[in-house]
Coordinates of C-alpha atoms in Angstrom, one line a residue:
Chain A
X1 CA -2.3 -17.0 -19.0
X2 CA -1.5 -17.1 -15.3
X3 CA -4.2 -16.4 -12.7
X4 CA -3.1 -15.3 -9.2
X5 CA -4.9 -17.5 -6.7
X6 CA -3.3 -16.2 -3.6
X7 CA -0.5 -13.7 -2.8
X8 CA 0.0 -13.2 0.9
X9 CA 3.2 -11.1 0.8
X10 CA 3.2 -8.2 -1.7
X11 CA 4.8 -9.3 -5.0
X12 CA 5.2 -7.0 -7.9
X13 CA 6.1 -7.0 -11.6
X14 CA 9.5 -5.5 -12.4
X15 CA 11.8 -5.1 -15.4
X16 CA 15.0 -3.0 -15.6
X17 CA 13.1 0.1 -14.4
X18 CA 12.5 3.5 -16.0
X19 CA 15.7 5.5 -16.3
X20 CA 15.4 8.9 -18.0
X21 CA 12.5 10.3 -15.8
X22 CA 14.3 11.1 -12.6
X23 CA 14.3 14.8 -13.3
X24 CA 10.5 14.6 -13.0
X25 CA 10.6 12.9 -9.7
X26 CA 10.0 9.4 -11.1
X27 CA 12.2 6.8 -9.3
X28 CA 14.2 4.3 -11.2
X29 CA 12.3 1.3 -9.8
X30 CA 12.9 -2.1 -11.5
X31 CA 14.1 -5.4 -10.1
X32 CA 16.0 -5.3 -6.8
X33 CA 18.3 -7.9 -8.2
X34 CA 18.8 -7.1 -11.8
X35 CA 21.2 -10.2 -12.2
X36 CA 18.6 -12.7 -11.0
X37 CA 16.0 -11.0 -13.3
X38 CA 18.4 -11.7 -16.2
X39 CA 18.9 -15.3 -15.1
X40 CA 15.1 -15.9 -14.7
X41 CA 14.5 -14.5 -18.2
X42 CA 17.4 -16.4 -19.8
X43 CA 15.9 -19.6 -18.3
X44 CA 12.6 -18.7 -19.8
X45 CA 14.1 -18.0 -23.2
X46 CA 13.6 -14.2 -22.9
X47 CA 15.8 -11.1 -23.3
X48 CA 17.4 -10.3 -19.9
X49 CA 15.3 -7.3 -19.0
X50 CA 11.9 -8.7 -19.8
X51 CA 9.3 -7.9 -17.1
X52 CA 9.1 -10.7 -14.5
X53 CA 7.3 -11.3 -11.2
X54 CA 9.4 -10.3 -8.1
X55 CA 8.3 -12.3 -5.2
X56 CA 9.4 -11.8 -1.6
X57 CA 9.3 -14.0 1.5
X58 CA 6.3 -16.1 0.5
X59 CA 5.6 -16.3 -3.3
X60 CA 2.2 -16.4 -4.8
X61 CA 0.1 -19.4 -6.0
X62 CA -0.7 -19.2 -9.6
X63 CA -2.9 -21.2 -12.0
X64 CA -2.0 -21.7 -15.6
X65 CA -5.2 -21.3 -17.6
X66 CA -3.3 -22.3 -20.7
X67 CA 0.1 -24.0 -21.1
X68 CA 3.0 -21.7 -20.3
X69 CA 6.7 -22.1 -19.7
X70 CA 7.9 -20.4 -16.5
X71 CA 11.4 -20.1 -14.9
X72 CA 12.4 -19.6 -11.3
X73 CA 15.5 -17.7 -10.2
X74 CA 15.8 -17.7 -6.4
X75 CA 15.5 -20.1 -3.5
X76 CA 11.8 -20.9 -3.7
X77 CA 10.2 -24.0 -2.3
X78 CA 7.8 -24.5 -5.2
X79 CA 5.4 -27.3 -6.0
X80 CA 3.1 -27.9 -9.0
X81 CA -0.3 -29.4 -8.4
X82 CA -2.1 -30.9 -11.3
X83 CA -5.8 -30.9 -11.9
X84 CA -6.1 -34.4 -10.3
X85 CA -4.7 -33.0 -7.0
X86 CA -1.3 -34.7 -7.5
X87 CA 1.6 -32.5 -6.5
X88 CA 5.3 -32.6 -7.4
X89 CA 8.3 -30.6 -6.3
X90 CA 9.8 -28.3 -8.8
X91 CA 13.4 -27.2 -8.9
X92 CA 14.8 -23.7 -8.8
X93 CA 17.1 -22.2 -11.4
X94 CA 15.3 -23.8 -14.3
X95 CA 12.2 -23.6 -16.4
X96 CA 9.1 -25.7 -16.2
X97 CA 6.2 -26.2 -18.5
X98 CA 2.8 -25.8 -16.8
X99 CA -0.1 -27.6 -18.4
X100 CA -3.5 -25.9 -18.5
X101 CA -5.2 -26.2 -15.1
X102 CA -1.9 -26.8 -13.2
X103 CA -1.3 -24.7 -10.1
X104 CA 2.2 -23.5 -9.2
X105 CA 2.7 -22.8 -5.5
X106 CA 6.0 -20.9 -5.4
X107 CA 6.2 -21.3 -1.6
X108 CA 8.5 -19.6 0.9
X109 CA 11.7 -18.0 -0.2
X110 CA 15.0 -18.7 1.6
X111 CA 16.6 -16.0 -0.5
X112 CA 13.9 -13.4 0.6
X113 CA 13.4 -12.3 -3.0
X114 CA 13.1 -14.4 -6.2
X115 CA 12.0 -14.0 -9.8
X116 CA 9.4 -15.9 -11.8
X117 CA 9.8 -15.2 -15.6
X118 CA 7.4 -16.4 -18.2
X119 CA 8.4 -17.4 -21.7
X120 CA 7.3 -14.5 -23.9
X121 CA 7.0 -12.0 -21.0
X122 CA 4.0 -10.6 -19.2
X123 CA 1.7 -8.5 -21.3
X124 CA 1.5 -5.2 -19.4
X125 CA 1.2 -1.6 -20.5
X126 CA 4.5 0.3 -20.8
X127 CA 4.4 3.3 -18.6
X128 CA 7.2 5.9 -19.2
X129 CA 9.3 3.3 -20.9
X130 CA 8.9 0.5 -18.4
X131 CA 6.4 -2.1 -17.1
X132 CA 7.8 -1.9 -13.5
X133 CA 5.3 -1.5 -10.7
X134 CA 5.7 1.7 -8.7
X135 CA 3.2 1.5 -5.9
X136 CA 3.7 5.0 -4.4
X137 CA 2.3 6.8 -7.5
X138 CA 0.2 3.8 -8.5
X139 CA 1.5 3.1 -12.0
X140 CA 3.2 0.3 -13.9
X141 CA 2.6 -3.4 -13.4
X142 CA -1.1 -4.1 -12.8
X143 CA -2.7 -0.7 -11.9
X144 CA 0.5 0.3 -10.0
X145 CA -0.1 -2.1 -7.1
X146 CA 1.1 -5.4 -5.7
X147 CA -0.5 -8.6 -7.0
X148 CA -3.8 -9.7 -5.5
X149 CA -5.9 -12.9 -5.9
X150 CA -7.8 -12.8 -9.1
X151 CA -5.2 -10.9 -11.1
X152 CA -4.7 -12.3 -14.6
X153 CA -1.3 -12.2 -16.2
X154 CA -1.4 -12.5 -19.9
X155 CA 1.7 -13.5 -22.0
X156 CA 3.0 -11.4 -24.8
X157 CA 3.2 -12.9 -28.3
X158 CA 6.4 -14.9 -28.5
X159 CA 8.8 -13.5 -31.0
X160 CA 10.7 -15.5 -33.7
X161 CA 13.8 -15.7 -31.5
X162 CA 11.9 -17.2 -28.6
X163 CA 10.4 -19.9 -30.8
X164 CA 13.8 -21.3 -31.6
X165 CA 14.7 -21.7 -27.9
X166 CA 14.9 -25.2 -26.6
X167 CA 13.0 -25.3 -23.3
X168 CA 13.1 -26.2 -20.5
X169 CA 16.5 -24.9 -19.5
X170 CA 18.5 -25.1 -16.3
X171 CA 21.4 -23.3 -14.7
X172 CA 24.0 -25.9 -13.6
X173 CA 25.7 -23.8 -11.0
X174 CA 23.2 -21.5 -9.2
X175 CA 24.5 -18.5 -7.4
X176 CA 25.2 -19.2 -3.7
X177 CA 24.1 -17.1 -0.8
X178 CA 25.8 -13.8 -0.8
X179 CA 28.4 -13.2 1.8
X180 CA 31.0 -10.7 2.6
X181 CA 31.0 -6.9 3.2
X182 CA 29.1 -4.5 1.0
X183 CA 31.6 -2.4 -0.9
X184 CA 31.0 1.4 -0.8
X185 CA 32.6 4.5 -2.1
X186 CA 32.6 7.4 0.4
X187 CA 30.4 10.4 -0.1
X188 CA 28.8 12.4 -1.4
X189 CA 28.5 13.9 2.1
X190 CA 31.3 12.2 4.0
X191 CA 32.3 15.5 5.6
X192 CA 28.9 15.7 7.4
X193 CA 30.1 12.9 9.7
X194 CA 32.7 12.7 12.4
X195 CA 35.8 10.6 11.8
X196 CA 34.6 8.4 14.6
X197 CA 31.3 7.9 12.7
X198 CA 33.2 6.8 9.6
X199 CA 35.3 4.4 11.6
X200 CA 32.2 2.8 13.0
X201 CA 30.6 2.7 9.6
X202 CA 33.3 0.7 8.0
X203 CA 34.4 -1.1 11.2
X204 CA 31.3 -2.4 12.9
X205 CA 28.4 -4.6 12.0
X206 CA 24.8 -3.3 11.4
X207 CA 21.6 -5.2 11.8
X208 CA 18.8 -5.0 9.2
X209 CA 15.7 -3.5 10.8
X210 CA 12.2 -4.8 10.6
X211 CA 10.9 -2.4 8.0
X212 CA 12.3 -3.8 4.7
X213 CA 10.6 -2.6 1.5
X214 CA 11.6 -1.6 -2.0
X215 CA 12.5 1.9 -1.0
X216 CA 15.2 1.2 1.5
X217 CA 16.9 -1.0 4.0
X218 CA 16.8 0.5 7.5
X219 CA 19.8 -0.4 9.7
X220 CA 20.1 -0.7 13.4
X221 CA 23.2 -1.0 15.5
X222 CA 26.0 1.6 15.7
X223 CA 24.9 5.2 15.6
X224 CA 26.6 7.5 13.1
X225 CA 27.1 11.0 14.5
X226 CA 26.8 14.0 12.3
X227 CA 29.5 16.6 12.4
X228 CA 27.6 19.2 10.4
X229 CA 24.0 18.4 11.2
X230 CA 21.5 15.9 9.8
X231 CA 19.8 18.2 7.2
X232 CA 21.0 19.3 3.8
X233 CA 19.0 21.1 1.2
X234 CA 17.9 18.2 -0.9
X235 CA 20.2 16.9 -3.6
X236 CA 20.2 13.9 -5.9
X237 CA 20.1 10.3 -4.5
X238 CA 20.4 6.9 -6.1
X239 CA 19.8 3.3 -5.2
X240 CA 22.8 2.2 -3.0
X241 CA 23.2 5.6 -1.3
X242 CA 23.5 5.3 2.5
X243 CA 21.6 8.2 4.0
X244 CA 21.7 9.0 7.7
X245 CA 18.8 10.8 9.3
X246 CA 19.0 12.7 12.6
X247 CA 18.8 9.5 14.7
X248 CA 22.1 8.3 13.4
X249 CA 20.7 5.0 12.0
X250 CA 21.6 4.6 8.3
X251 CA 19.1 3.7 5.5
X252 CA 20.5 2.1 2.4
X253 CA 18.3 3.3 -0.5
X254 CA 16.8 0.7 -3.0
X255 CA 15.2 0.7 -6.4
X256 CA 12.0 2.6 -5.5
X257 CA 13.9 5.4 -3.6
X258 CA 13.0 9.0 -4.2
X259 CA 15.0 10.9 -6.8
X260 CA 16.2 13.5 -4.2
X261 CA 16.7 13.5 -0.5
X262 CA 17.4 15.8 2.4
X263 CA 19.6 13.6 4.6
X264 CA 23.4 13.6 4.2
X265 CA 24.8 10.4 2.5
X266 CA 27.9 9.0 4.2
X267 CA 28.6 6.6 1.3
X268 CA 27.2 4.8 -1.7
X269 CA 27.1 1.0 -2.3
X270 CA 28.8 0.2 -5.5
X271 CA 26.8 -1.0 -8.6
X272 CA 28.3 -4.5 -8.5
X273 CA 26.9 -5.0 -4.9
X274 CA 23.4 -3.5 -5.5
X275 CA 21.8 -6.8 -6.5
X276 CA 22.5 -8.4 -3.2
X277 CA 20.8 -5.6 -1.2
X278 CA 17.4 -7.1 -2.0
X279 CA 18.3 -10.3 -0.2
X280 CA 18.8 -9.1 3.3
X281 CA 16.3 -10.3 5.9
X282 CA 15.3 -8.4 9.0
X283 CA 17.8 -9.2 11.8
X284 CA 20.6 -10.2 9.4
X285 CA 24.0 -8.5 10.0
X286 CA 25.7 -6.4 7.4
X287 CA 29.1 -4.8 7.1
X288 CA 30.5 -2.1 4.8
X289 CA 34.0 -1.9 3.3
X290 CA 35.4 1.1 1.5
X291 CA 36.8 0.8 -2.1
X292 CA 38.0 3.4 -4.6
X293 CA 36.0 4.6 -7.5
X294 CA 38.4 2.8 -9.8
X295 CA 37.8 -0.5 -7.9
X296 CA 34.1 0.1 -8.1
X297 CA 34.2 0.5 -11.9
X298 CA 36.4 -2.6 -12.2
X299 CA 34.0 -4.5 -10.0
X300 CA 31.1 -3.5 -12.2
X301 CA 33.0 -4.7 -15.3
X302 CA 33.8 -8.0 -13.5
X303 CA 30.2 -8.5 -12.4
X304 CA 28.9 -8.0 -15.9
X305 CA 31.4 -10.6 -17.2
X306 CA 30.4 -13.0 -14.4
X307 CA 26.8 -12.6 -15.3
X308 CA 27.5 -13.2 -19.0
X309 CA 29.4 -16.3 -18.1
X310 CA 26.5 -17.5 -15.9
X311 CA 24.0 -17.0 -18.6
X312 CA 26.2 -18.8 -21.1
X313 CA 26.4 -21.8 -18.8
X314 CA 22.6 -22.4 -19.1
X315 CA 21.9 -25.9 -20.6
X316 CA 18.8 -27.7 -21.7
X317 CA 17.0 -29.3 -18.7
X318 CA 16.0 -32.9 -18.4
X319 CA 13.2 -33.7 -20.7
X320 CA 14.2 -30.9 -22.9
X321 CA 12.6 -30.4 -26.2
X322 CA 12.4 -28.0 -29.1
X323 CA 9.7 -25.4 -28.5
X324 CA 8.9 -25.2 -32.2
X325 CA 7.9 -28.8 -32.1
X326 CA 6.0 -28.3 -28.8
X327 CA 4.0 -25.4 -30.0
X328 CA 3.2 -26.8 -33.4
X329 CA 2.0 -30.0 -31.8
X330 CA -0.3 -30.5 -28.9
X331 CA 0.0 -27.2 -27.1
X332 CA -0.7 -24.9 -30.1
X333 CA -4.3 -24.2 -29.1
X334 CA -3.3 -23.2 -25.7
X335 CA -0.6 -20.9 -26.9
X336 CA -2.9 -19.1 -29.2
X337 CA -5.3 -18.7 -26.4
X338 CA -2.6 -17.3 -24.1
X339 CA -1.6 -14.8 -26.7
X340 CA -5.1 -13.5 -27.3
Chain B
X1 CA 30.6 29.0 -2.7
X2 CA 33.0 27.4 -5.2
X3 CA 31.3 24.7 -7.3
X4 CA 32.2 21.1 -6.2
X5 CA 31.9 17.7 -7.8
X6 CA 30.8 14.9 -5.5
X7 CA 30.7 11.2 -6.1
X8 CA 27.4 9.5 -5.6
X9 CA 28.8 6.0 -6.2
X10 CA 30.7 5.2 -9.4
X11 CA 27.7 5.8 -11.6
X12 CA 26.6 9.3 -10.6
X13 CA 28.2 12.7 -10.0
X14 CA 26.7 15.6 -8.2
X15 CA 27.8 19.1 -9.3
X16 CA 27.1 21.3 -6.3
X17 CA 26.7 25.1 -6.7
X18 CA 25.7 26.0 -3.2
X19 CA 24.3 24.7 0.1
X20 CA 21.1 26.8 0.4
X21 CA 17.9 27.8 -1.4
X22 CA 18.8 30.7 -3.6
X23 CA 17.3 31.7 -7.0
X24 CA 20.8 32.8 -8.2
X25 CA 22.3 29.4 -7.4
X26 CA 19.3 27.7 -9.0
X27 CA 19.8 29.7 -12.2
X28 CA 23.4 28.3 -12.3
X29 CA 22.0 24.8 -11.8
X30 CA 19.6 25.2 -14.7
X31 CA 22.3 26.7 -16.9
X32 CA 24.6 23.7 -16.2
X33 CA 21.7 21.3 -16.8
X34 CA 21.3 22.9 -20.3
X35 CA 25.0 22.7 -20.9
X36 CA 25.2 19.0 -20.1
X37 CA 22.1 18.1 -22.0
X38 CA 23.5 19.9 -25.1
X39 CA 26.7 17.7 -24.9
X40 CA 24.4 14.7 -25.8
X41 CA 26.8 12.2 -24.2
X42 CA 26.0 8.5 -24.7
X43 CA 25.8 6.7 -21.4
X44 CA 24.1 9.4 -19.4
X45 CA 20.6 8.2 -18.3
X46 CA 19.4 11.1 -16.1
X47 CA 20.3 14.7 -15.3
X48 CA 18.5 15.7 -12.1
X49 CA 18.5 19.4 -11.1
X50 CA 17.7 20.3 -7.5
X51 CA 17.6 23.7 -5.7
X52 CA 21.4 23.9 -5.6
X53 CA 22.9 21.0 -7.4
X54 CA 22.8 18.8 -10.5
X55 CA 23.1 15.0 -10.4
X56 CA 24.3 13.2 -13.5
X57 CA 23.5 9.4 -13.6
X58 CA 25.6 7.5 -16.1
X59 CA 27.0 4.1 -16.9
X60 CA 30.8 4.2 -16.2
X61 CA 31.3 1.3 -18.6
X62 CA 29.8 3.3 -21.5
X63 CA 31.1 6.8 -20.6
X64 CA 34.6 7.4 -19.2
X65 CA 34.1 8.9 -15.8
X66 CA 37.3 11.0 -15.9
X67 CA 36.2 12.6 -19.2
X68 CA 32.8 13.4 -17.7
X69 CA 34.4 15.0 -14.6
X70 CA 36.5 17.2 -16.8
X71 CA 33.5 18.3 -18.8
X72 CA 31.6 19.1 -15.6
X73 CA 34.5 21.1 -14.2
X74 CA 34.5 23.1 -17.4
X75 CA 30.8 23.7 -17.2
X76 CA 31.1 24.7 -13.5
X77 CA 34.0 27.0 -14.2
X78 CA 32.1 29.1 -16.8
X79 CA 29.1 29.8 -14.6
X80 CA 28.8 33.6 -14.8
X81 CA 28.6 33.8 -18.5
X82 CA 26.5 30.7 -18.9
X83 CA 24.0 31.6 -16.2
X84 CA 23.6 35.1 -17.5
X85 CA 23.0 33.7 -20.9
X86 CA 20.5 31.3 -19.5
X87 CA 18.8 34.0 -17.6
X88 CA 18.4 36.3 -20.5
X89 CA 17.2 33.6 -22.8
X90 CA 15.2 32.1 -19.9
X91 CA 13.3 35.3 -19.4
X92 CA 11.9 35.1 -22.9
X93 CA 11.3 31.4 -22.7
X94 CA 9.9 31.1 -19.1
X95 CA 6.7 29.0 -19.1
X96 CA 4.1 30.7 -16.9
X97 CA 1.2 28.8 -15.4
X98 CA -2.0 29.9 -13.8
X99 CA -3.5 27.2 -11.6
X100 CA -7.0 27.6 -10.2
X101 CA -7.4 26.6 -6.6
X102 CA -10.4 26.2 -4.3
X103 CA -9.2 27.3 -0.9
X104 CA -10.3 26.4 2.6
X105 CA -13.0 24.1 3.9
X106 CA -12.7 20.4 3.2
X107 CA -10.3 21.2 0.4
X108 CA -7.9 23.2 2.6
X109 CA -8.3 21.9 6.1
X110 CA -5.3 23.8 7.5
X111 CA -6.2 27.3 6.2
X112 CA -7.8 28.5 9.4
X113 CA -4.9 27.2 11.5
X114 CA -2.4 28.9 9.2
X115 CA -4.4 32.1 9.6
X116 CA -4.3 31.8 13.4
X117 CA -0.6 30.9 13.5
X118 CA 0.3 34.0 11.3
X119 CA -2.2 36.4 12.9
X120 CA -3.8 37.1 9.5
X121 CA -7.3 36.5 8.1
X122 CA -7.9 33.6 5.8
X123 CA -8.6 36.1 3.0
X124 CA -5.2 37.7 3.5
X125 CA -3.5 34.3 3.3
X126 CA -5.3 33.5 0.0
X127 CA -4.7 37.0 -1.4
X128 CA -1.0 36.8 -0.6
X129 CA -0.5 33.3 -2.0
X130 CA -2.3 34.3 -5.2
X131 CA -0.3 37.5 -5.6
X132 CA 3.0 35.7 -5.8
X133 CA 4.7 34.5 -8.9
X134 CA 6.3 31.3 -7.6
X135 CA 9.3 29.7 -9.2
X136 CA 9.5 25.9 -9.8
X137 CA 12.8 25.1 -8.1
X138 CA 12.7 21.4 -8.3
X139 CA 10.5 18.4 -9.2
X140 CA 11.0 15.6 -6.7
X141 CA 9.6 13.6 -3.7
X142 CA 6.9 12.2 -6.0
X143 CA 6.5 12.1 -9.8
X144 CA 5.6 15.6 -10.8
X145 CA 5.7 17.1 -7.3
X146 CA 6.9 20.7 -7.7
X147 CA 8.8 22.6 -5.0
X148 CA 7.7 26.3 -5.4
X149 CA 9.2 29.3 -3.8
X150 CA 9.5 31.5 -2.1
X151 CA 6.9 32.5 0.4
X152 CA 7.1 35.8 2.4
X153 CA 8.8 35.5 5.8
X154 CA 5.5 35.8 7.8
X155 CA 3.9 32.9 6.0
X156 CA 6.7 30.5 6.7
X157 CA 5.6 27.8 9.1
X158 CA 7.3 24.6 10.3
X159 CA 5.9 21.3 9.0
X160 CA 3.0 19.6 10.9
X161 CA 4.2 18.0 14.1
X162 CA 2.5 14.7 13.0
X163 CA 2.2 14.2 9.2
X164 CA -1.1 13.1 7.7
X165 CA -1.2 9.5 6.5
X166 CA -3.0 10.5 3.3
X167 CA -3.0 13.9 1.7
X168 CA -5.6 14.0 -1.1
X169 CA -4.2 14.3 -4.6
X170 CA -4.2 17.8 -6.1
X171 CA -3.8 19.4 -2.6
X172 CA -2.1 22.8 -2.6
X173 CA 0.1 23.1 0.5
X174 CA 2.8 25.2 2.2
X175 CA 5.8 24.5 4.5
X176 CA 8.7 26.8 5.3
X177 CA 9.5 29.0 2.4
X178 CA 7.9 26.6 0.0
X179 CA 4.6 25.8 -1.6
X180 CA 3.7 22.6 -3.5
X181 CA 0.9 20.7 -5.2
X182 CA 0.6 17.0 -4.4
X183 CA 0.1 15.2 -7.7
X184 CA -0.8 11.9 -5.9
X185 CA -2.4 10.9 -2.7
X186 CA 0.4 10.4 -0.3
X187 CA 1.5 10.9 3.3
X188 CA 2.5 14.5 3.9
X189 CA 3.4 17.0 6.6
X190 CA 2.7 20.2 4.8
X191 CA -0.2 22.6 5.6
X192 CA -3.1 22.0 3.2
X193 CA -4.7 25.3 2.0
X194 CA -6.7 24.2 -1.0
X195 CA -7.1 22.0 -4.0
X196 CA -6.6 22.4 -7.8
X197 CA -8.5 20.6 -10.5
X198 CA -5.3 20.6 -12.6
X199 CA -3.7 17.3 -13.3
X200 CA 0.1 17.7 -12.6
X201 CA 1.3 14.3 -13.9
X202 CA 0.0 12.4 -16.9
X203 CA 1.5 8.9 -17.4
X204 CA -0.1 8.9 -20.9
X205 CA 2.1 11.7 -22.1
X206 CA 5.6 10.0 -22.2
X207 CA 7.1 13.1 -23.9
X208 CA 6.1 15.4 -21.1
X209 CA 4.4 13.6 -18.3
X210 CA 5.0 16.3 -15.7
X211 CA 3.0 19.6 -16.3
X212 CA 5.6 21.7 -14.5
X213 CA 9.4 21.9 -15.1
X214 CA 12.1 23.6 -13.1
X215 CA 12.4 27.2 -14.1
X216 CA 8.6 27.6 -14.9
X217 CA 6.6 30.0 -12.8
X218 CA 3.2 29.4 -11.2
X219 CA 0.5 31.7 -10.0
X220 CA -2.6 30.5 -8.1
X221 CA -6.1 31.9 -8.8
X222 CA -9.0 31.4 -6.4
X223 CA -12.1 29.6 -7.7
X224 CA -15.4 28.6 -6.1
X225 CA -16.9 25.2 -5.5
X226 CA -19.0 25.2 -8.7
X227 CA -16.1 26.2 -10.9
X228 CA -13.9 23.6 -9.2
X229 CA -16.5 20.9 -10.0
X230 CA -16.9 22.1 -13.6
X231 CA -13.2 22.2 -14.2
X232 CA -12.6 18.8 -12.6
X233 CA -15.1 17.3 -15.0
X234 CA -13.6 19.2 -18.0
X235 CA -10.2 17.8 -17.1
X236 CA -11.5 14.3 -16.8
X237 CA -13.3 14.5 -20.2
X238 CA -10.4 16.1 -22.0
X239 CA -12.3 19.4 -22.6
X240 CA -9.6 21.3 -20.7
X241 CA -6.1 20.5 -21.9
X242 CA -2.7 21.4 -20.5
X243 CA -2.1 24.5 -22.5
X244 CA -5.3 26.0 -21.1
X245 CA -3.5 26.4 -17.8
X246 CA -0.8 28.6 -19.3
X247 CA -0.9 32.2 -18.0

């Protein structure tokens, strides 16, 4: 079991989200970077879409009240402090065993967001098919809110498949910082904008505004002028859609975005580039480039293949051992305690 | 307006039937929704109807996009027959709800201003609102949040100049041609007229978490403070269940 000692910047629990309920106004939610979620889980010996902790900017401090195996995907600056006050640095893109009483300080995040997965997965109620936190309606995760000091995160019973996994694991070639232009397909309301606005949209750089949350990325910089007005009768939206309100400053929608919206959408970020949207920091610049639908579908296929290759490259970490042996030996009491 | 198919990225398509709020357009949307749902295509995750359009979210690696476009074109091109079918069958199957509401005072802090702005008495506002059979056009904005319409011309007011930071859950509100009930506490710019004891969204009911669905109709019925209190307790303790709100 992990106890939250301190969480200064809102962190939440996310899995792959809750598709299938958007007609009821329930947003998709889920991890901003679904690929890093999968990596964190693979490193923890879990199925890819197991619920994990999504940290941002400064990650939480957590105490293991029983031995647990955790994995970090993201550029954390994490340390483990043992009960005697000794502290050691811990690497990213690998799993670690925390002994009972040890404290993990995940530290600041150079990648803005990062994932902490736990071997077995967090034991949280499933709400409408998902354990993802959705703060606006207050459901999912722990009571539908960000983590706070004192929260206790229990671990689900570990399945047979998990028990055979050799832990810890590490990713030999971690993903580098994302660079390049965000690929978009035009529309659905391209005709609501002037040609000059489109030229600026794909030709100029935007700056990420200060308000960054899980609903959207507000952009500053070039103004995009509407040709047919800034209001439409609401229609469907999706993460990645670039909506432009009356002030001409675009908003790129993210995982917690509403299901419908009343602003025209000039373009939509393709699925393959959605995971990197969560990493943009306020003040960072960002560019868009147009691709065709066919290119977008090909890019999605390519991204899936690249992720599969990445997960397949995971190897046992230094000091690796068989978990069966581990759990049947000295840690068994702690594991049973953690599962209770 | 001729139906159009718009790309919302490579993983979603929007079938657009019109650009305004119109019950006839909405009926075509709902007919198309039924037609797509009946295809039971693998790879479709969500089918989201709005006032005037239908957005289909799908995985383009599981479901061939070109095939889906062809099917949507076919559905869009057979609108008259399909919508009349839906309407005739819909009339029989329409779910009608009667939602009790306590109006004014702390529960409806904007009732007096709405009366002033429209030059009517508070009683007239309540009477008018409760005489209407409102159609659920769309569920959106928040889980279970229903957009209901349409209000008579004289009752249509612009949204509040400065939205409230926190509208209490279960508030009954109006803006423009629409009425709504807030299932959750949230920021909001609509005029608050009253509050209902009815729970509009139940996360415990995965099969039907939202009480209302597009195509349903809603009537409001005025209740007093005592009744509101009694009903609220009965909802919390499970003594009143959903079907008790059916008209």
